PDB file of C-alpha atoms and ligand atoms in Angstrom:
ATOM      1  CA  UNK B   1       5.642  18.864 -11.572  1.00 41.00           C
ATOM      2  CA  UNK B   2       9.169  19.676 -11.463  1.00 43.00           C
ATOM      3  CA  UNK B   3      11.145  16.923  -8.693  1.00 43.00           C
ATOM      4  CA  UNK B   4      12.668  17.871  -5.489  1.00 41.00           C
ATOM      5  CA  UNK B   5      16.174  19.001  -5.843  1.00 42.00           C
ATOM      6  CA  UNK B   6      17.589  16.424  -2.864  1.00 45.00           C
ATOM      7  CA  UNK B   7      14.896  13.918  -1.943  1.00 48.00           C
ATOM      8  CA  UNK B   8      16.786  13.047   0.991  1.00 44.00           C
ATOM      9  CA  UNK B   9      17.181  16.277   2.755  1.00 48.00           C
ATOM     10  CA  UNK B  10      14.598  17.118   5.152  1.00 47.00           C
ATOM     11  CA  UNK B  11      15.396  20.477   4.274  1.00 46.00           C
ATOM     12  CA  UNK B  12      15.594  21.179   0.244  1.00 47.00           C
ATOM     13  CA  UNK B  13      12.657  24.204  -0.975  1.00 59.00           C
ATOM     14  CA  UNK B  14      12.062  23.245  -4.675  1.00 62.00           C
ATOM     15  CA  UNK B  15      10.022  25.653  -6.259  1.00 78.00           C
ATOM     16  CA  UNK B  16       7.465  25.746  -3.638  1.00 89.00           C
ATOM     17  CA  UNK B  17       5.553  29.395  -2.907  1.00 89.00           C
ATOM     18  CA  UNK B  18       2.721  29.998  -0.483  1.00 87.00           C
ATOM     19  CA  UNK B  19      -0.710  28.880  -1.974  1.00 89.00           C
ATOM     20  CA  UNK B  20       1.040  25.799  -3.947  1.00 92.00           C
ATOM     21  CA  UNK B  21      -1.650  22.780  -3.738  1.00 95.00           C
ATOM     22  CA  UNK B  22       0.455  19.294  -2.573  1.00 95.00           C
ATOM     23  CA  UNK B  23       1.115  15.852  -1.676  1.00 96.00           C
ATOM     24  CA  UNK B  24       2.492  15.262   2.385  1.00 95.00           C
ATOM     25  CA  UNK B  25       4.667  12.475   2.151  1.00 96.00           C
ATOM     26  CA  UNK B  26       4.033  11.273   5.772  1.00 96.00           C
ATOM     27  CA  UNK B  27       7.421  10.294   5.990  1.00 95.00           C
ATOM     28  CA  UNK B  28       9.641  12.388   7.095  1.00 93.00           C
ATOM     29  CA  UNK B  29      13.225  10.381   7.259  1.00 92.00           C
ATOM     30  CA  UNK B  30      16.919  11.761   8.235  1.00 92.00           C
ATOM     31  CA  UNK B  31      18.837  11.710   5.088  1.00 92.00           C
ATOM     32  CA  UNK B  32      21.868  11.066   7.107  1.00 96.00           C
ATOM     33  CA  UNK B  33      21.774   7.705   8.288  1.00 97.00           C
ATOM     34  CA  UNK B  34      22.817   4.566   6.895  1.00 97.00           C
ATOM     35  CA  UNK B  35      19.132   3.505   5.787  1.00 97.00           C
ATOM     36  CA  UNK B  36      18.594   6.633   4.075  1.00 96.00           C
ATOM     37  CA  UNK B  37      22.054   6.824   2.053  1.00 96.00           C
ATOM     38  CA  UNK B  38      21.610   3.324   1.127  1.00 96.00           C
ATOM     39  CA  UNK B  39      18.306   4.617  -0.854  1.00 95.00           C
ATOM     40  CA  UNK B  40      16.302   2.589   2.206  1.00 97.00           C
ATOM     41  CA  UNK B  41      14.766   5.910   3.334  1.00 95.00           C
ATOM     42  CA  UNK B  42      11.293   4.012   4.674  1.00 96.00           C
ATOM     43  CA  UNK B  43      13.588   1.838   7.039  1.00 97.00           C
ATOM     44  CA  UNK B  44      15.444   5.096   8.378  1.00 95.00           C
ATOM     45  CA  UNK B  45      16.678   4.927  12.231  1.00 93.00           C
ATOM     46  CA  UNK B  46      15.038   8.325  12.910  1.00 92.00           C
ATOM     47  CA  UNK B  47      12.082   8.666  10.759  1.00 92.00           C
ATOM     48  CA  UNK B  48       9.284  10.388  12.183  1.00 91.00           C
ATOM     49  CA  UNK B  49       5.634   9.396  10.268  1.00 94.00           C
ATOM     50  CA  UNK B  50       2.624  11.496  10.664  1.00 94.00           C
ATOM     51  CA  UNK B  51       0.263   9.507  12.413  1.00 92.00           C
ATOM     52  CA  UNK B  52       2.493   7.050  13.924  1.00 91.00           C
ATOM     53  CA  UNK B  53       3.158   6.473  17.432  1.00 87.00           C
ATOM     54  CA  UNK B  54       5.924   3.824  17.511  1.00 83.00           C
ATOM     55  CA  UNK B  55       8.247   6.929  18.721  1.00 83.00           C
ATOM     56  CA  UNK B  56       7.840   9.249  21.887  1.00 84.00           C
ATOM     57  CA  UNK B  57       6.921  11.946  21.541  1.00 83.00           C
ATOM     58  CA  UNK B  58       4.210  10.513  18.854  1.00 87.00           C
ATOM     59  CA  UNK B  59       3.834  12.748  15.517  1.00 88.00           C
ATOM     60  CA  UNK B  60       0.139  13.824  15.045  1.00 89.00           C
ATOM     61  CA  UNK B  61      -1.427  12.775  11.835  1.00 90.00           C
ATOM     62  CA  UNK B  62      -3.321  14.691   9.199  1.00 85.00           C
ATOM     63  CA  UNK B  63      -7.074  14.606  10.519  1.00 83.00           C
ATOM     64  CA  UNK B  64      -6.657  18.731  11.146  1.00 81.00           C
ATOM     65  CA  UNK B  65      -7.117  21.591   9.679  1.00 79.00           C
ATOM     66  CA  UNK B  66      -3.757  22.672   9.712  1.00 87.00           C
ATOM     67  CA  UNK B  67      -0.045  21.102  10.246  1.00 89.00           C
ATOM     68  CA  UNK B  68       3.470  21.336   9.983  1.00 89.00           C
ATOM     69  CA  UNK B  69       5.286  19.455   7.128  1.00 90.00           C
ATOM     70  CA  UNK B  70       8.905  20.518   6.083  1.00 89.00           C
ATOM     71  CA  UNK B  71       9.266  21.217   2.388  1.00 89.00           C
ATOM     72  CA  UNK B  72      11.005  17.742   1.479  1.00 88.00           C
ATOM     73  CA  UNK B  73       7.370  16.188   2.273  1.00 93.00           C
ATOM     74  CA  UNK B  74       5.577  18.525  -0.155  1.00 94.00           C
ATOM     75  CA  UNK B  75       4.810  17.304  -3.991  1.00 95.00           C
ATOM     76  CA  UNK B  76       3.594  19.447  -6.141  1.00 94.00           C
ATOM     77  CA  UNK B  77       0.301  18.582  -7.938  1.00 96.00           C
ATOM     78  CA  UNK B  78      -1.928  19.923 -10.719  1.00 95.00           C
ATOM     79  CA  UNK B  79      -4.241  22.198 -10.408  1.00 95.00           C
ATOM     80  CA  UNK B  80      -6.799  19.973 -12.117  1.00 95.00           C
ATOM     81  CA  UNK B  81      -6.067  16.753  -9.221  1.00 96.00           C
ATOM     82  CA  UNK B  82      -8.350  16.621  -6.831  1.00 95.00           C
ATOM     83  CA  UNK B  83      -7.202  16.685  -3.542  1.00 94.00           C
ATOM     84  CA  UNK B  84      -8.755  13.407  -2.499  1.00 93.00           C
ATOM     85  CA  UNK B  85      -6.782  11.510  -5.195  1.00 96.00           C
ATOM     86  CA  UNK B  86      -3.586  13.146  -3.502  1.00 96.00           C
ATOM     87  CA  UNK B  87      -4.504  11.866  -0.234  1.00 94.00           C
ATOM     88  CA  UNK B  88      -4.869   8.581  -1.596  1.00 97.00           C
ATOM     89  CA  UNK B  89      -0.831   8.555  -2.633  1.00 97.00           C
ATOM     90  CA  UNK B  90      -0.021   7.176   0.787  1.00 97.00           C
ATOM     91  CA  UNK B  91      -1.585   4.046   0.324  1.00 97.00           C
ATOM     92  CA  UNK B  92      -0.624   3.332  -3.391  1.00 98.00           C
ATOM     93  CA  UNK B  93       3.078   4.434  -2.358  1.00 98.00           C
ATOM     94  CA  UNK B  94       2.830   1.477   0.519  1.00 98.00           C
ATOM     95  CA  UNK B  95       1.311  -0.881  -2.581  1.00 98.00           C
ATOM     96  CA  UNK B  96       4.148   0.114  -4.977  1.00 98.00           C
ATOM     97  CA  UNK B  97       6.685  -0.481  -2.821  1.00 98.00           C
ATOM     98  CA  UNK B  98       5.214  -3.941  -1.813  1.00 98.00           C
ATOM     99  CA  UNK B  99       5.052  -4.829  -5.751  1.00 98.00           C
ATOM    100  CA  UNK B 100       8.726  -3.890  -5.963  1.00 98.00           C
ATOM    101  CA  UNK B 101       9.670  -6.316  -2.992  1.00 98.00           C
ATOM    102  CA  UNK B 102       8.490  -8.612  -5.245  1.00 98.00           C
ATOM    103  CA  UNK B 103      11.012  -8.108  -8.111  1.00 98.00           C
ATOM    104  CA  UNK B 104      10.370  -8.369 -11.354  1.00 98.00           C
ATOM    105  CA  UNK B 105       6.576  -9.067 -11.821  1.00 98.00           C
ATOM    106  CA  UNK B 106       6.505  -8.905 -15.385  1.00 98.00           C
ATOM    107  CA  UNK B 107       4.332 -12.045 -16.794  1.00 98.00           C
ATOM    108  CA  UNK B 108       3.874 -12.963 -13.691  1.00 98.00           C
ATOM    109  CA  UNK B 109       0.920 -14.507 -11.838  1.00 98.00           C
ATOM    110  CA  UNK B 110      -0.264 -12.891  -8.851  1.00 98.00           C
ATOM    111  CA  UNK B 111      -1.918 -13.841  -6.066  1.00 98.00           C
ATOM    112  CA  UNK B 112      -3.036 -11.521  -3.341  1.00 98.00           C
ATOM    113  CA  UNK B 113      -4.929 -12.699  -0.011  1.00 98.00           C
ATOM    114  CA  UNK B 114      -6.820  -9.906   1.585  1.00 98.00           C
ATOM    115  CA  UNK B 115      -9.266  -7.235  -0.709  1.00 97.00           C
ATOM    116  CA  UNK B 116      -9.618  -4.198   1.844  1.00 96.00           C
ATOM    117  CA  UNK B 117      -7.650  -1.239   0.234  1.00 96.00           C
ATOM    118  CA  UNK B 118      -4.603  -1.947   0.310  1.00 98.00           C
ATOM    119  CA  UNK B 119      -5.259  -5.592  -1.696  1.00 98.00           C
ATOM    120  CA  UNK B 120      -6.989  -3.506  -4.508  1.00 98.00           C
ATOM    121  CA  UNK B 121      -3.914  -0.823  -4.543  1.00 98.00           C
ATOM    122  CA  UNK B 122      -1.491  -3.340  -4.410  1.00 98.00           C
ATOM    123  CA  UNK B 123      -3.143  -5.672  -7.275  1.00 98.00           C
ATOM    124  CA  UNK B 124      -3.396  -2.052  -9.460  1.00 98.00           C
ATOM    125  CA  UNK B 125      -0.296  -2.192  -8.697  1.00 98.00           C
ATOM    126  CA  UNK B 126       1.187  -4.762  -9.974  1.00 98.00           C
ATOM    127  CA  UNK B 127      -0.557  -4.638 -12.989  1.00 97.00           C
ATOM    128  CA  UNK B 128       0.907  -1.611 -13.509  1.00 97.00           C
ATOM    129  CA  UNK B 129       4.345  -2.900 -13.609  1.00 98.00           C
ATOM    130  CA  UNK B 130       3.156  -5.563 -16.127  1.00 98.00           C
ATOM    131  CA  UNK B 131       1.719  -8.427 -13.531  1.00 98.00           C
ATOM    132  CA  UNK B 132       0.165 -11.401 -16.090  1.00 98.00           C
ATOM    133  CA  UNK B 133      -2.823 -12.524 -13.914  1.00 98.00           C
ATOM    134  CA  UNK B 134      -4.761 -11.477 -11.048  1.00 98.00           C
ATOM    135  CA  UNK B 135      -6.548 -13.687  -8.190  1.00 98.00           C
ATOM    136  CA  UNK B 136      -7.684 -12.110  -5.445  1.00 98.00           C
ATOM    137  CA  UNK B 137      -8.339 -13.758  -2.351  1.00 98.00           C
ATOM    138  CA  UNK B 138     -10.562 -12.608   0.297  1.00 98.00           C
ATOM    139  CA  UNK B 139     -13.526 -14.529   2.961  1.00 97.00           C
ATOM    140  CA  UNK B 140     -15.987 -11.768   2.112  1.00 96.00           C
ATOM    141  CA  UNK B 141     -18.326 -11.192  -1.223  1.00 96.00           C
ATOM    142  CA  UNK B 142     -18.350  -7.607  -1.308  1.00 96.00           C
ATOM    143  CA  UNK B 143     -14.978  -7.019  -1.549  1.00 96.00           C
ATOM    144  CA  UNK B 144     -14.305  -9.137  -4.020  1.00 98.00           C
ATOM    145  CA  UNK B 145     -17.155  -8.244  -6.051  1.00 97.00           C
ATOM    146  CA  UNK B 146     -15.459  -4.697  -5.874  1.00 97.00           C
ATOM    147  CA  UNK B 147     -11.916  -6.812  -6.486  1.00 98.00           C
ATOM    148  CA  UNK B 148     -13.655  -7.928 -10.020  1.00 98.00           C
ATOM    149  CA  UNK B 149     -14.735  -4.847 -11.367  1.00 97.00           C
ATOM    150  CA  UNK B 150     -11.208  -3.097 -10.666  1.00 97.00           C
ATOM    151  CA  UNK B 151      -9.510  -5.395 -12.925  1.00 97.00           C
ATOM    152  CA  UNK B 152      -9.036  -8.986 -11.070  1.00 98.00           C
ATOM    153  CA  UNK B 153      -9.131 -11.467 -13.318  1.00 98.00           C
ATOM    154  CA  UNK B 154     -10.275 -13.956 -10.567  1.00 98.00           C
ATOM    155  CA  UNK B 155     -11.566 -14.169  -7.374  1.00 98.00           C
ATOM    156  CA  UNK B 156     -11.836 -16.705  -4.646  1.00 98.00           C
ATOM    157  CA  UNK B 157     -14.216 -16.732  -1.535  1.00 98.00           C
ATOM    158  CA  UNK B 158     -12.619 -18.504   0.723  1.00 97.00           C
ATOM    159  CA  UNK B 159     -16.165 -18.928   2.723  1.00 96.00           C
ATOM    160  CA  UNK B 160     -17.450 -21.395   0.761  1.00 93.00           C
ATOM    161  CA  UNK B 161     -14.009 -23.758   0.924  1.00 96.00           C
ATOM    162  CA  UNK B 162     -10.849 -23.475  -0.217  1.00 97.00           C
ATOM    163  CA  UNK B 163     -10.904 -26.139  -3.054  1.00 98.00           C
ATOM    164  CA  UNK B 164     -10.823 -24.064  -5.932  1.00 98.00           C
ATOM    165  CA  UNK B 165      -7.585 -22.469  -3.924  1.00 98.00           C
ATOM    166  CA  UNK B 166      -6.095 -25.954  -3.558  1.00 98.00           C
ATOM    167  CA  UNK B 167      -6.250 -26.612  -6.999  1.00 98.00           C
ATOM    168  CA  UNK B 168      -4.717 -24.022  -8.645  1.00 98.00           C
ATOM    169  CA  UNK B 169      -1.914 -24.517  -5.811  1.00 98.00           C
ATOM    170  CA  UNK B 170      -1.264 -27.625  -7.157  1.00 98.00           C
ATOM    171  CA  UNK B 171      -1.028 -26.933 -10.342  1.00 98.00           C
ATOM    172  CA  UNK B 172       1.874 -24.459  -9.921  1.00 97.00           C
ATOM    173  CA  UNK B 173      -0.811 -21.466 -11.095  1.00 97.00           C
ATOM    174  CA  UNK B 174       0.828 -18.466  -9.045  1.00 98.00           C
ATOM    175  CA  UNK B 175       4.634 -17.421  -9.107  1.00 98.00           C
ATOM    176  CA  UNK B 176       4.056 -14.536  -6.472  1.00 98.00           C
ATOM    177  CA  UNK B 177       1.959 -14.570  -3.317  1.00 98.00           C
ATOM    178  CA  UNK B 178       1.046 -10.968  -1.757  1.00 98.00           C
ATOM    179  CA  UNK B 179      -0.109 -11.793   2.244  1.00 98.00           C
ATOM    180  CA  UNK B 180      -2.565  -8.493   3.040  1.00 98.00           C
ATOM    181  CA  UNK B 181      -4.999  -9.562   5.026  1.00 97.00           C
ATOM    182  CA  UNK B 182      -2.656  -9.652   8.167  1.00 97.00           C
ATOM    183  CA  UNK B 183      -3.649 -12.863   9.433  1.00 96.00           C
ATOM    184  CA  UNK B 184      -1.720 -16.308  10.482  1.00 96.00           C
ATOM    185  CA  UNK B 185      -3.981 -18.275   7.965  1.00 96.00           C
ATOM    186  CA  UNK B 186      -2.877 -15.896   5.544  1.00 97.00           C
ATOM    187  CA  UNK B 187       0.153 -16.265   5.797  1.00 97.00           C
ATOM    188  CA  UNK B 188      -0.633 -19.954   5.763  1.00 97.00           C
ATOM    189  CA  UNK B 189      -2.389 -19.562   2.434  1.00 97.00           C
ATOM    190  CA  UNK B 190       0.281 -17.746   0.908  1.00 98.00           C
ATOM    191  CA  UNK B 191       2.988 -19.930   1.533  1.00 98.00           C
ATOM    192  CA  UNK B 192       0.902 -22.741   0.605  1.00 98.00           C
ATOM    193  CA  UNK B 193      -0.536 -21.594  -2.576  1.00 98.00           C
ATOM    194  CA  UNK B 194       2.628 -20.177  -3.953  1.00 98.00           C
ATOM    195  CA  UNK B 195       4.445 -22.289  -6.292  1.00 98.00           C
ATOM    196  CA  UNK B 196       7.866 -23.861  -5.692  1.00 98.00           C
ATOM    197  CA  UNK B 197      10.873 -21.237  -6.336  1.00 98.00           C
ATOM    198  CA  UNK B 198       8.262 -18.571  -6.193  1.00 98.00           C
ATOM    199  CA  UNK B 199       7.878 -15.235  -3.588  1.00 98.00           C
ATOM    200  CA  UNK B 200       5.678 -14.756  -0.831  1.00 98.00           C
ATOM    201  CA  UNK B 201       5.691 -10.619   0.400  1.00 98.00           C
ATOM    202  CA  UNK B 202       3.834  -9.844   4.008  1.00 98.00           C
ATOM    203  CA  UNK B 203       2.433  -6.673   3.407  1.00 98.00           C
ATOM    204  CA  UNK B 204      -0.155  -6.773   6.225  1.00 98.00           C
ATOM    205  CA  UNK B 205       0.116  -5.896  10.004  1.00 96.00           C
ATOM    206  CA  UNK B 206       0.586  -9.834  11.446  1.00 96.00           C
ATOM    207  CA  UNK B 207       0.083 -10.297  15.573  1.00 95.00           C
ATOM    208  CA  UNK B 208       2.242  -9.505  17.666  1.00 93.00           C
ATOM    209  CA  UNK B 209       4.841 -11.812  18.722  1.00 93.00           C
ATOM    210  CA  UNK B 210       4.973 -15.649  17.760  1.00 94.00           C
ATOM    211  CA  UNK B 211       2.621 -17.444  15.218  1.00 93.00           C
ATOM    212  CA  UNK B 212       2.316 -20.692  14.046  1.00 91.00           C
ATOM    213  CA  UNK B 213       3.798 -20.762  10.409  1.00 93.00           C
ATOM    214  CA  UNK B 214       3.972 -23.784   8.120  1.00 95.00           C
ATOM    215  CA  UNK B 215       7.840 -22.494   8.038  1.00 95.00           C
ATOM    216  CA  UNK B 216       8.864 -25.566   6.912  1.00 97.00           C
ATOM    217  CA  UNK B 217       7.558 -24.742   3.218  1.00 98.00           C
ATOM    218  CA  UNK B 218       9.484 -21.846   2.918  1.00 98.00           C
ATOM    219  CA  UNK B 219      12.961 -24.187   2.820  1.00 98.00           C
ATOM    220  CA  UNK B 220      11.624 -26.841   0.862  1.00 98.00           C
ATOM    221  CA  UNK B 221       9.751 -25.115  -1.337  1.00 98.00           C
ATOM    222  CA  UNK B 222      13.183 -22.677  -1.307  1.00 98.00           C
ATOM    223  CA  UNK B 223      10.195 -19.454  -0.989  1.00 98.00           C
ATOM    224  CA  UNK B 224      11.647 -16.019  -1.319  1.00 98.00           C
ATOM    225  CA  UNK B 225       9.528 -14.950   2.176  1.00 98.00           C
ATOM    226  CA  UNK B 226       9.957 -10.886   2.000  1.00 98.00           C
ATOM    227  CA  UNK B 227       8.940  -8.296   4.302  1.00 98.00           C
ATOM    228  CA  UNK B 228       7.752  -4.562   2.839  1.00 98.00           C
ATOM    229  CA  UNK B 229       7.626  -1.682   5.334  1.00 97.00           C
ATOM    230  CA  UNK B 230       5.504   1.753   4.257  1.00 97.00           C
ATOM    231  CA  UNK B 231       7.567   3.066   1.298  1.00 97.00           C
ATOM    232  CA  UNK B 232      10.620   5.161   0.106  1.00 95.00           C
ATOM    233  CA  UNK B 233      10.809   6.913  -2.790  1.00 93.00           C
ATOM    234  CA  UNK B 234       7.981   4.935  -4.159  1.00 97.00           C
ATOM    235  CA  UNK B 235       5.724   8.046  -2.596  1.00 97.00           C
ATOM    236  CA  UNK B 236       6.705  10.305  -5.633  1.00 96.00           C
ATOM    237  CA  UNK B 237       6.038   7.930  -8.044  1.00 97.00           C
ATOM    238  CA  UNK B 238       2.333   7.411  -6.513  1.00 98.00           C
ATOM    239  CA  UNK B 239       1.666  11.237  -6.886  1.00 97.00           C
ATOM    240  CA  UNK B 240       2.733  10.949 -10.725  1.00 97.00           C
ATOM    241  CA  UNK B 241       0.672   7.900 -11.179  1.00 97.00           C
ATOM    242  CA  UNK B 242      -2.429   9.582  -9.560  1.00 97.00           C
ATOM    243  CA  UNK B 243      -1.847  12.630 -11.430  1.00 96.00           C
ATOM    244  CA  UNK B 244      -1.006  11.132 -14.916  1.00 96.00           C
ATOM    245  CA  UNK B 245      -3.922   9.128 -14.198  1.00 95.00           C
ATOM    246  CA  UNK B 246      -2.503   5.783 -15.060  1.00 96.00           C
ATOM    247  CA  UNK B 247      -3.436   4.682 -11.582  1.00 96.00           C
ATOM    248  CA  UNK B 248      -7.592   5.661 -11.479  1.00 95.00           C
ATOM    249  CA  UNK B 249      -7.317   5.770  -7.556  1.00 97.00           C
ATOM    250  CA  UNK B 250     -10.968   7.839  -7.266  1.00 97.00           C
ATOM    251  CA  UNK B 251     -12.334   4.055  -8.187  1.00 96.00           C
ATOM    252  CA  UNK B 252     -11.551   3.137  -4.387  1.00 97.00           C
ATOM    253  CA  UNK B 253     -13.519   5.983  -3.126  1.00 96.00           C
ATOM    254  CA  UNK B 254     -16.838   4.671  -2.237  1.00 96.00           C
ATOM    255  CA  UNK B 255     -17.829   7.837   0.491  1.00 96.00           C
ATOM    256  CA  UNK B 256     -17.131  11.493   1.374  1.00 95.00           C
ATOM    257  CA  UNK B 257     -17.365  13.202   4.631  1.00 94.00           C
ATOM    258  CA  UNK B 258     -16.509  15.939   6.296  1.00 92.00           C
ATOM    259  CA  UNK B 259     -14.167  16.361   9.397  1.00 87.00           C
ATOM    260  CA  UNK B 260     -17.226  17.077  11.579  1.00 91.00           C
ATOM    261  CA  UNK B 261     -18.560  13.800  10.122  1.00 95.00           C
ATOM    262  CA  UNK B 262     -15.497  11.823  11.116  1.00 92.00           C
ATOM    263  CA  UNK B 263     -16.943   9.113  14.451  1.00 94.00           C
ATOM    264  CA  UNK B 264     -19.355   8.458  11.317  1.00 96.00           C
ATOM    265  CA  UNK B 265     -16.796   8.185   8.604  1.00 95.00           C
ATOM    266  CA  UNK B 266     -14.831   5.996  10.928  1.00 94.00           C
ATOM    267  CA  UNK B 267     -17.381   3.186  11.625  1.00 96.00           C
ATOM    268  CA  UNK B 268     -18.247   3.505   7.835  1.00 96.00           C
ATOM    269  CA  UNK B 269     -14.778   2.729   7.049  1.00 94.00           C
ATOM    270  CA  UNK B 270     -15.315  -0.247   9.589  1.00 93.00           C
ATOM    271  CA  UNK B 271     -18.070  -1.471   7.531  1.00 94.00           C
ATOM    272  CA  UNK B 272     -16.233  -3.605   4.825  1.00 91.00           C
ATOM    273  CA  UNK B 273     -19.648  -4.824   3.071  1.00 92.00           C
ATOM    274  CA  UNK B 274     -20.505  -1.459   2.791  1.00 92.00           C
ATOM    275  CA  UNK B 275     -17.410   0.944   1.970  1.00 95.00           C
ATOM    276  CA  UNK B 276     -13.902   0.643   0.927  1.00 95.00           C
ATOM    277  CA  UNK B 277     -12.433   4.394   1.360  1.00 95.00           C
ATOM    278  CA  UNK B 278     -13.865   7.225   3.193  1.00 95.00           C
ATOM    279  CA  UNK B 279     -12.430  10.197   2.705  1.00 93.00           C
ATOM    280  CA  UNK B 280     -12.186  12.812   4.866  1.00 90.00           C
ATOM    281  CA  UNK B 281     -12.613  16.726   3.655  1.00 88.00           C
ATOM    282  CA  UNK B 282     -12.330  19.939   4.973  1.00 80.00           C
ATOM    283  CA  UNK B 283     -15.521  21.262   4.493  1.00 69.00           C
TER     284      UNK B 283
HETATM  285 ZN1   ZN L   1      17.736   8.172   8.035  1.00 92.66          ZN
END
């Protein structure tokens, strides 16, 4: 899989021909600006992101039979990849870039508050680059049932109480905190839980506007409170993961269906007791 010649430009051809199976990075970022030549590409002042509409016009997504990508947004993959674990470099790209918000998380115990996709991506993730232990958080069984047999080496239901949670708190028992569930009381739990000196990362989509945020914790516990924003770079490094296979992403796939099948793939994808990803095919 030989890398693109300039990264950055929107407009490098690397070895591509006609009939070459891909990657789309969704990101499609300037090259110019000062985001982008700082090496902060996913923060770029004139990004456009398939599927986004945070900019006017709004860029269409990938639910189609065919679109337009520029050759910059193209990896190459092997023949032997299955598409499907391509399609699933978006999300591990958003989870690797999250783990390196983090620093440094070698040894390190991790704590991660929300097991929808993105949780389980982000805690293969981390253990990737060498995370100690594992405790995923979550107020539903079936995702953290799924949670344990990827790989976490504990789990917590918040459901039945957040004692056990407490605890561990107290004891000092996680360095870094990843917030994924998108919600105040997350947010609440991670700066809570996570030990004094120690890194809190929102990854998930929070509300709109002002919440209530034990704030206070984050000075006198001096947190290192971190925001992480889709990815950069880390894109091409999901694509090798997937295809070296040293990230088993297929794991997360618990349904296929077809385009035509898509209101129904939709409200599966809803279903969090019954699915984690859905994926979408062309036939
Ligand atoms: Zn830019």
């Amino acid at each position: 899989m030989p890398p693109l010649s300039n990264p950055l430009s929107p407009h490098s051809v690397a070895g591509l021909s006609p009939g070459d199976r891909v990657a789309v990075n969704p990101s499609r970022w300037c090259g110019v600006c000062a985001w982008c030549r700082e090496g902060r590409e996913n923060l770029c002042e004139n990004i456009y992101f398939m599927g986004s509409a945070s900019k006017t016009p709004h860029m269409q997504g990938g639910f189609a039979s065919s679109f337009d990508a520029v050759p910059a947004q193209c990896l190459r993959i092997p023949d032997t990849l299955p598409f499907e674990a391509a399609a699933l470099a978006e999300p591990l790209a958003v989870c690797l870039h999250a783990v390196a918000r983090a620093g440094d998380v070698t040894g390190r115990r991790v704590v991660l508050f929300g097991a929808g996709p993105i949780g389980l991506l982000t805690m293969l993730a981390a253990r990737r680059k060498g995370a100690a232990e594992l405790t995923m958080v979550d107020i539903a069984a079936a995702p953290l049932a799924f949670a344990r047999n990827l790989g976490a080496d504990r789990v917590i239901d918040l459901s039945g109480g957040d004692d056990e949670l407490r605890a561990l708190a107290a004891s000092g028992a996680f360095d870094v905190a990843f917030e994924i569930s998108g919600t105040p009381a997350g947010l609440a739990s991670a700066i809570a839980s996570v030990r004094r000196g120690g890194t809190v990362v929102q990854v998930g989509n929070l509300p709109g506007g002002a919440i209530p945020t034990p704030s206070n914790a984050v000075m006198a516990k001096e947190i290192d409170l971190k925001g992480t924003f889709r990815f950069g770079q880390e894109f091409a490094e999901a694509v090798q993961l997937i295809a070296t296979g040293d990230v088993d992403v297929l794991k997360l796939v618990t349904a296929r269906r077809t385009l035509e099948e898509a209101p129904e793939a939709f409200r599966l994808a809803l279903d969090r007791s019954q699915s984690v990803k859905v994926v979408l095919t062309a036939g």
